[in-house]
C-alpha atoms as a printed R data frame, in Angstrom:
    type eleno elety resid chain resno      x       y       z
1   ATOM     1    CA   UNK     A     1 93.535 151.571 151.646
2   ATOM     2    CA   UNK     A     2 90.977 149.628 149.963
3   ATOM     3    CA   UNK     A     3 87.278 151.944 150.173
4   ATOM     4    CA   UNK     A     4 84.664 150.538 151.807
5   ATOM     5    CA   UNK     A     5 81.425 148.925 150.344
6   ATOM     6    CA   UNK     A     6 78.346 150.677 150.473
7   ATOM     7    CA   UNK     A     7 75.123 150.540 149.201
8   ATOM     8    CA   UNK     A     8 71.842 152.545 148.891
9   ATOM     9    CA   UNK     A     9 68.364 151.280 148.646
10  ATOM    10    CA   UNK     A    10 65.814 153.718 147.349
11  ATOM    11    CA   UNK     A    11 62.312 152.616 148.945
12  ATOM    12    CA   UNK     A    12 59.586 153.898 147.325
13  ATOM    13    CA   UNK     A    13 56.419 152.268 144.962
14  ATOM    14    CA   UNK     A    14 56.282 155.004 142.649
15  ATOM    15    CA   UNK     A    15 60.044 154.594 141.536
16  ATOM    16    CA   UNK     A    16 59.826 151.098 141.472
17  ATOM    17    CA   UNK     A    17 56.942 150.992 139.164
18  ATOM    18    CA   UNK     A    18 58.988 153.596 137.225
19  ATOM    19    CA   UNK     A    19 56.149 156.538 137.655
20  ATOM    20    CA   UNK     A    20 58.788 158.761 139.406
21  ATOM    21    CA   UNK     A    21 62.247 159.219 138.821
22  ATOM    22    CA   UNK     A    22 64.571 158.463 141.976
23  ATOM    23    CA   UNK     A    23 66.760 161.640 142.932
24  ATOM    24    CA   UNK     A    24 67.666 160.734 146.284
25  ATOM    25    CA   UNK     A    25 69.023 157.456 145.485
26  ATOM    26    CA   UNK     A    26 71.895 158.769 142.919
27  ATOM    27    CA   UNK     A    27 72.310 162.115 145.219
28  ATOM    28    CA   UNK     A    28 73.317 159.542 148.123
29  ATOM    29    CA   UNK     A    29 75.148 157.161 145.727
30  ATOM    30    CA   UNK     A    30 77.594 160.118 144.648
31  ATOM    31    CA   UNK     A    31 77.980 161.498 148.094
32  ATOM    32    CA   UNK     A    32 79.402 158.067 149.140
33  ATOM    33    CA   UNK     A    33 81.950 157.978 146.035
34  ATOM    34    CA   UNK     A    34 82.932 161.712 146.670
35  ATOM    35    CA   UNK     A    35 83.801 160.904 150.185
36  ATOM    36    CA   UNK     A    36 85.511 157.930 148.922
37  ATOM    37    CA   UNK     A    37 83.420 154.485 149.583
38  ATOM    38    CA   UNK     A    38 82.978 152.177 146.592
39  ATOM    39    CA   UNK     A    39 79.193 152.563 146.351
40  ATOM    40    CA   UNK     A    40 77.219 150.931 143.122
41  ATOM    41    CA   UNK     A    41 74.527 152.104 141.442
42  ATOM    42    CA   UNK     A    42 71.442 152.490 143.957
43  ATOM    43    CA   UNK     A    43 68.889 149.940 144.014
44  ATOM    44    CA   UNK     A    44 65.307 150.623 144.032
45  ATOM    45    CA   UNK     A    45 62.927 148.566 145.867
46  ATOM    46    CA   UNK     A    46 58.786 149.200 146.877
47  ATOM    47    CA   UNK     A    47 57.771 150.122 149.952
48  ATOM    48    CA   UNK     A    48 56.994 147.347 152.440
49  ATOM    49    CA   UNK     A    49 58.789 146.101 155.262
50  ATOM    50    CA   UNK     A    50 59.128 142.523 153.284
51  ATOM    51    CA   UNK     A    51 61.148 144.361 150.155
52  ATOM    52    CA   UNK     A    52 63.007 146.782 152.802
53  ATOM    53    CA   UNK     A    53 64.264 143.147 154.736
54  ATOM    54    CA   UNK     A    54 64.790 141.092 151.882
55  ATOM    55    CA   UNK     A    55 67.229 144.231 150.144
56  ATOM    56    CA   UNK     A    56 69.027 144.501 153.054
57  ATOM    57    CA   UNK     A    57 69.764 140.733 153.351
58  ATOM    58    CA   UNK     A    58 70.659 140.843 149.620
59  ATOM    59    CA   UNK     A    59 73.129 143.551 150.691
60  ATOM    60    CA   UNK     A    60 75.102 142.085 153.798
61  ATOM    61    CA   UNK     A    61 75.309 138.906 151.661
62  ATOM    62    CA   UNK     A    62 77.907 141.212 149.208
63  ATOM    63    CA   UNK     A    63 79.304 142.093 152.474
64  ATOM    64    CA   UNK     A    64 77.970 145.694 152.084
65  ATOM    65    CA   UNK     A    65 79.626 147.627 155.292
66  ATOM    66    CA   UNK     A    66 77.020 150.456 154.886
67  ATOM    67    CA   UNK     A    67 73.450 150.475 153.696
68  ATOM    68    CA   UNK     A    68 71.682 153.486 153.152
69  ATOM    69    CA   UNK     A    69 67.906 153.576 152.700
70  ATOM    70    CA   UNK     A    70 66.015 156.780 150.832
71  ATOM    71    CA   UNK     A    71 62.410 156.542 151.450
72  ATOM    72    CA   UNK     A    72 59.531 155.023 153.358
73  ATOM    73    CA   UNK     A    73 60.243 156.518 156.587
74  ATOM    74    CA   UNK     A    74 57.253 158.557 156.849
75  ATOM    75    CA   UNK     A    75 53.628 158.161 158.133
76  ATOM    76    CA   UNK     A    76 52.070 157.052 155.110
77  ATOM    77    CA   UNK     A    77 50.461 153.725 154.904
78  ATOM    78    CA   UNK     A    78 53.073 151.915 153.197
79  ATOM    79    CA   UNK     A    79 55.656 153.670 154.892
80  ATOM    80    CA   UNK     A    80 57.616 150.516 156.380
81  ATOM    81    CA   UNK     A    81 60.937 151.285 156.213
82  ATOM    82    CA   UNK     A    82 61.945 151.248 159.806
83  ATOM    83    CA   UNK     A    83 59.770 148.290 160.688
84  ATOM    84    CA   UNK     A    84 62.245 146.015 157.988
85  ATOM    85    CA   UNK     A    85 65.321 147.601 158.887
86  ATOM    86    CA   UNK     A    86 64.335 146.855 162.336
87  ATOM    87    CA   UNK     A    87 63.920 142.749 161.716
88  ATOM    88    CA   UNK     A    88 67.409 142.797 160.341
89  ATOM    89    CA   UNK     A    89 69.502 145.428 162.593
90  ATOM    90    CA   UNK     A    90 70.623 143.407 165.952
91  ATOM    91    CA   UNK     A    91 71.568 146.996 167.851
92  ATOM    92    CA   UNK     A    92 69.734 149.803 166.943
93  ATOM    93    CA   UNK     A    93 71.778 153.255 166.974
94  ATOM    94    CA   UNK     A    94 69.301 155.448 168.029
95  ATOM    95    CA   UNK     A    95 71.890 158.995 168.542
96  ATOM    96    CA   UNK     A    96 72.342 158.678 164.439
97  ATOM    97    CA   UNK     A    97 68.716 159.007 164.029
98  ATOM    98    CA   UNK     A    98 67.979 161.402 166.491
99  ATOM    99    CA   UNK     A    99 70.799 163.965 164.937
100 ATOM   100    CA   UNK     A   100 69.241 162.963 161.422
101 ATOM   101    CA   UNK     A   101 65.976 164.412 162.575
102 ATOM   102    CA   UNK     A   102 68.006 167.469 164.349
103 ATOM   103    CA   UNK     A   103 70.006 168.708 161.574
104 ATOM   104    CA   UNK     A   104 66.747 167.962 159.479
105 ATOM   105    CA   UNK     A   105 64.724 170.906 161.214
106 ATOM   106    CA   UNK     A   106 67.164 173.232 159.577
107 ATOM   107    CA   UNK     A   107 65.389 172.577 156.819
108 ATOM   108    CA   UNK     A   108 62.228 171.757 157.315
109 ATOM   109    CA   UNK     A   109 59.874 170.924 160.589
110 ATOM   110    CA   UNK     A   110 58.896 167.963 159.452
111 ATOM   111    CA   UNK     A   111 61.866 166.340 160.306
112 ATOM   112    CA   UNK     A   112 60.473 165.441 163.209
113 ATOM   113    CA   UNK     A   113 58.381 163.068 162.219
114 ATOM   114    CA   UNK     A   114 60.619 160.674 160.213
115 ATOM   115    CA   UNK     A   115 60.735 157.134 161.315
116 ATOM   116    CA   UNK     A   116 64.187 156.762 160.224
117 ATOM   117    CA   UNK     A   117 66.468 154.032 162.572
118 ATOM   118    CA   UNK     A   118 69.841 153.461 162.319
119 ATOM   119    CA   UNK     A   119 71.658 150.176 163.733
120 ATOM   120    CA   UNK     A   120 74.408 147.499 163.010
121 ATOM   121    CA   UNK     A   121 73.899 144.205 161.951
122 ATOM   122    CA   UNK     A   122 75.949 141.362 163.743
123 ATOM   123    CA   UNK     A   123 77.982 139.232 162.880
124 ATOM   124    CA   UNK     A   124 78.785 141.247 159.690
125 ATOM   125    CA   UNK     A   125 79.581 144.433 161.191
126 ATOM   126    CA   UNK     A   126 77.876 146.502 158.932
127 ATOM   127    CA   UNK     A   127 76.027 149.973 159.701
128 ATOM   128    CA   UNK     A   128 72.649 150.561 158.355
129 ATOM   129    CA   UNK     A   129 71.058 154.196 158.509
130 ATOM   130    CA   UNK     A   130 67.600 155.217 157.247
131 ATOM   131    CA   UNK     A   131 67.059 158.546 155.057
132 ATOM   132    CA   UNK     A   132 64.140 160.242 154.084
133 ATOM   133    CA   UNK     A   133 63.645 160.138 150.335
134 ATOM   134    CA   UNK     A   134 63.985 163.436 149.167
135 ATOM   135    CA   UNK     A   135 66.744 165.109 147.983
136 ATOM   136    CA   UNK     A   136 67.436 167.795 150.551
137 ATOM   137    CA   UNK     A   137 66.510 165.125 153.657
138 ATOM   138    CA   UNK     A   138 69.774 163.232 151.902
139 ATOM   139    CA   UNK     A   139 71.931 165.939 151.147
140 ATOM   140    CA   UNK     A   140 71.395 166.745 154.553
141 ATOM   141    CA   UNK     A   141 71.488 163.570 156.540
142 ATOM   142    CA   UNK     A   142 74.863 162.172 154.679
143 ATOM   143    CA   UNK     A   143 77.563 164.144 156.254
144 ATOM   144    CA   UNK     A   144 76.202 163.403 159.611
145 ATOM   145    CA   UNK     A   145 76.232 159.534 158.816
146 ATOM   146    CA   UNK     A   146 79.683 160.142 157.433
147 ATOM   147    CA   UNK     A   147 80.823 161.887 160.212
148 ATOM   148    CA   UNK     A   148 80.244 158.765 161.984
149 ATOM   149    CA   UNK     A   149 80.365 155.606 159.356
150 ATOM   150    CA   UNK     A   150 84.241 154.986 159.887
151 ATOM   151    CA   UNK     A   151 84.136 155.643 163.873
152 ATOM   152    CA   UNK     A   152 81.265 152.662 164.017
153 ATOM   153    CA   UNK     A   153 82.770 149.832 161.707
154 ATOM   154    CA   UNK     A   154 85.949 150.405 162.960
155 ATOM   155    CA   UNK     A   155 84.445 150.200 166.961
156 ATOM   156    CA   UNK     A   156 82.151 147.182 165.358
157 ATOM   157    CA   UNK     A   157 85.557 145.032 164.513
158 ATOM   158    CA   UNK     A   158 86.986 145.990 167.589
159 ATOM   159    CA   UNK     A   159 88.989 148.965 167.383
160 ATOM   160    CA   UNK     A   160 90.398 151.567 170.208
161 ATOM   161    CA   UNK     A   161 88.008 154.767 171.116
162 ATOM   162    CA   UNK     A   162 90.436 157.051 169.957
């Protein structure tokens, strides 16, 4: 079977304006290849809801089945990354999020007050799920949206609830 495309967008205006180095990004990047998606090199964007939309686009256009975004889902000012995931998402997932912030307490209580959303995007069938940007937030958050990644785009084209 051929793997699956995915993607990951690293939000965040200190990495884009190369003043930081993105570890999240790669970390998620080689998490997707180990559990055996063909996933590119991550792409790093600023913060915005704008650059957040206009990435995604960029990515469904490849036909990207799953996006994953580092980044930008926190309070901060420019923290927008839900609000452009949100303009391009046509049903929002909300029980991926809400386990992302669960399994997030384990390590630290601020889990609870990431933004991130998770949704598909019609008619492409493709899965989109927001991470926090650091590393442990992604090492983390992965294996729950890989625990679910195959069930969704399978149910998206159609499939059986088995």
């Amino acid at each position: 079977m051929t793997p699956l495309p995915a993607h990951v967008i690293t939000v965040s205006d200190r990495s884009f304006a190369g003043q930081r180095e993105d570890r999240g990004g790669p970390l998620a990047t080689g998490l997707l290849r180990d559990a055996g998606w063909h996933c590119p090199d991550a792409e790093v964007v600023a913060d915005g809801a704008d650059s957040v939309a206009e990435a995604l686009r960029r990515a469904l256009a490849r036909g990207i089945r799953l996006i994953v975004t580092t980044g930008g889902t926190g309070i901060g000012p420019r923290d927008e990354t839900p609000e452009g995931t949100r303009r391009v998402i046509t049903r929002e997932l909300p029980g991926i999020a809400e386990e992302l912030r669960r399994t997030g307490l384990a390590d630290t209580p601020l889990s609870v007050v990431s933004r991130g959303v998770a949704g598909i995007v019609d008619p492409y069938g493709a899965l989109v799920v927001n991470l926090p940007g650091s590393p442990r937030a992604v090492a983390s958050g992965l294996p729950v949206v890989l625990g679910v990644a195959g069930h969704v785009l399978d149910q998206v084209e159609g499939g059986d609830h088995t």
